Amino acid sequence: MATVTTTAVPQIVAHDVKRPDTGWTSWVTTTDHKKLGIMYLVLTFGFFILGGVEALMIRLQLSQADNTLLSPEVYNQLFTMHGTTMIFLFVVPIMAGFGNYFVPLMIGARDMAFPKLNALSFWMLAAGGIVFYASIFFSPPECGWTCYSPLSDDQYLPSGGVDAWIFLIHLTGISSLVGSINFYVTIANMRAPGMGWGRMPLFVWAILVYAVLLILALPVIAGAVTLLLTDRHFGTHFYDAAQGGAPLLWQHLFWFFGHPEVYIMVLPGFGIVSEVLPVFSRKPIFGYKAIAASTVVIAFLGLLVWAHHMFATPSPTIVLVFFMLSSFLIAVPTGVKMFNWVATLWRGTLEFTVAMLFALGFLFTFLIGGITGIFLAIFPVDWQLTDTYFVVAHLHYVLVGGAVLAIFSGIYYWFPKMTGRMLSEGIGKVSFWLMLIGFHVTFLIQHSIGLDGMPRRVYEYPDVGNLEIYNLVSTIGSFILGIGVMVTVYNVVRSLKVGAVSGPDPWKANTLEWFTTSPPPVNNFDTVPRIRSVEPMKDIRRQVLRQQTEAPTPVPAVATETEAPAGA
């Protein structure tokens, strides 16, 4: 007797309209948003490994008091390369990688609005990284990732390292600006039928705000580094106080970009977590509209608080009070997100997958970073803690807690969609615990190092009090963290070959990218369903179940005299 197979997951919803191109030339010449997204992820993760190696060398130097492992020049070069790499070549562009791959799939589009500009954006990023790292064969920059004037002027650093840093900012800035315009146009004009602004996935909301912030902030840093370039080579004196310039002008321009940059880095991470938590809580996201609105509010307020990085500069008290209160205010929409994420978990049917564990680690770690940020926003407190290791700890709790842990959550969540293979959950959990423990061992103790008065950006320190043992503990933690990262690298390489086949929707997820095959074909979708809620995959599964249960059961055929019975 025939049976009816009941399934709530569409099995085949898209076909290749043509045979996909193969070979390395297909990657170099591609304009497919999915291939470009993978190229972004691989390139930026490679820079992440480089930046991590630089960080480990820094920690080795600081593991002992009065250490002579590195010279002062090499140490300055390493922390400049590390900070610049992590911010401009990893965190910001890897979010563009996730956005490139998943935004068109999430909104039901065939590709990005401008595929050729999308390819240009990637290659400008690659060019920026090549120009920057080529400087190691000549004279790497030594000015820190902020390149404060007058330290970055030609009279103090006449070598070409600062120029390589300036070119990196220009090339990666053009990459991000072109990509951001592409994101905005794609999201505004290419959404699936029925997907209004109130039905967009929260990750798409985060990428939209990320793009708008980049469009607003990048011209400022581009202007700042152009003025620095003309100061160094064309006889201008914009930042030279001896010639009527203003070194503080550099800080105002840099941080008007630099503080929105913090939210440029963490808002897409918020979006990833907002997609992962409801899937593995088996509940709808709590307060969808509040989370989306708070993303916009954070972006607006993020443009108003840049001078809290400048509390130690000579500024009127009324100005300090304004930026202190603005910094307090920005904690409100962030708190709205935190409470909504916790409410999503409350009484949910939690599944502790690796993606979920990284999302939960994000909640705990970013909370600590946010609290220490409130401390630093009080300007009399900041006067005591500025340029100490307390600030280093706060920065890493915000960026690793708000971005890196979310990035790893996204890798484990979306890897099946990109490759058609599952990452090992067992190996992934080893990676998670090594990373979480290693991170907190590394940076939690740095709060105490800063409170004990150790300045940042110093290559050696005296053996006073507990500084040496604190720094040794921090260094040990950094290597545990590094091992955890490499475990995930091993997991990815292994799973590409032997990982379990995932199918189109292994997580029973909520958003539209899971409607197509894994990995998706060139055209993404044969047909795009009409969107009726913020959870279109739930709607699709309900519709499939309803159609299957309402379908008449086929009548079994009766064998005739001339037909052999089944199984004869």
Short mmCIF file of N, CA, C and O in Angstrom, two decimals, residues 247 254 259 307 315 432 475 484:
data_model
loop_
_atom_site.label_atom_id
_atom_site.label_comp_id
_atom_site.label_asym_id
_atom_site.label_seq_id
_atom_site.Cartn_x
_atom_site.Cartn_y
_atom_site.Cartn_z
N PRO A 247 46.97 69.80 16.27
CA PRO A 247 47.01 68.34 16.44
C PRO A 247 45.68 67.75 16.90
O PRO A 247 45.33 66.62 16.52
N PHE A 254 39.45 61.87 13.45
CA PHE A 254 39.60 60.42 13.55
C PHE A 254 38.48 59.81 14.38
O PHE A 254 37.87 58.80 13.99
N HIS A 259 34.40 56.43 16.54
CA HIS A 259 33.39 55.88 17.44
C HIS A 259 32.21 55.28 16.69
O HIS A 259 31.78 54.17 17.06
N ALA A 307 33.80 62.42 21.22
CA ALA A 307 34.79 63.10 22.08
C ALA A 307 34.97 62.43 23.44
O ALA A 307 35.81 62.87 24.21
N SER A 315 39.45 70.50 27.24
CA SER A 315 38.11 70.80 26.72
C SER A 315 37.29 71.46 27.82
O SER A 315 37.48 71.16 29.01
N PHE A 432 34.84 26.45 21.33
CA PHE A 432 34.12 27.48 22.09
C PHE A 432 34.68 27.65 23.49
O PHE A 432 34.97 28.76 23.94
N THR A 475 49.18 36.48 29.24
CA THR A 475 49.83 35.86 28.08
C THR A 475 49.42 34.40 27.93
O THR A 475 49.17 33.93 26.82
N GLY A 484 42.07 27.87 20.63
CA GLY A 484 40.63 27.73 20.37
C GLY A 484 40.26 28.17 18.96
O GLY A 484 39.45 27.51 18.29
#
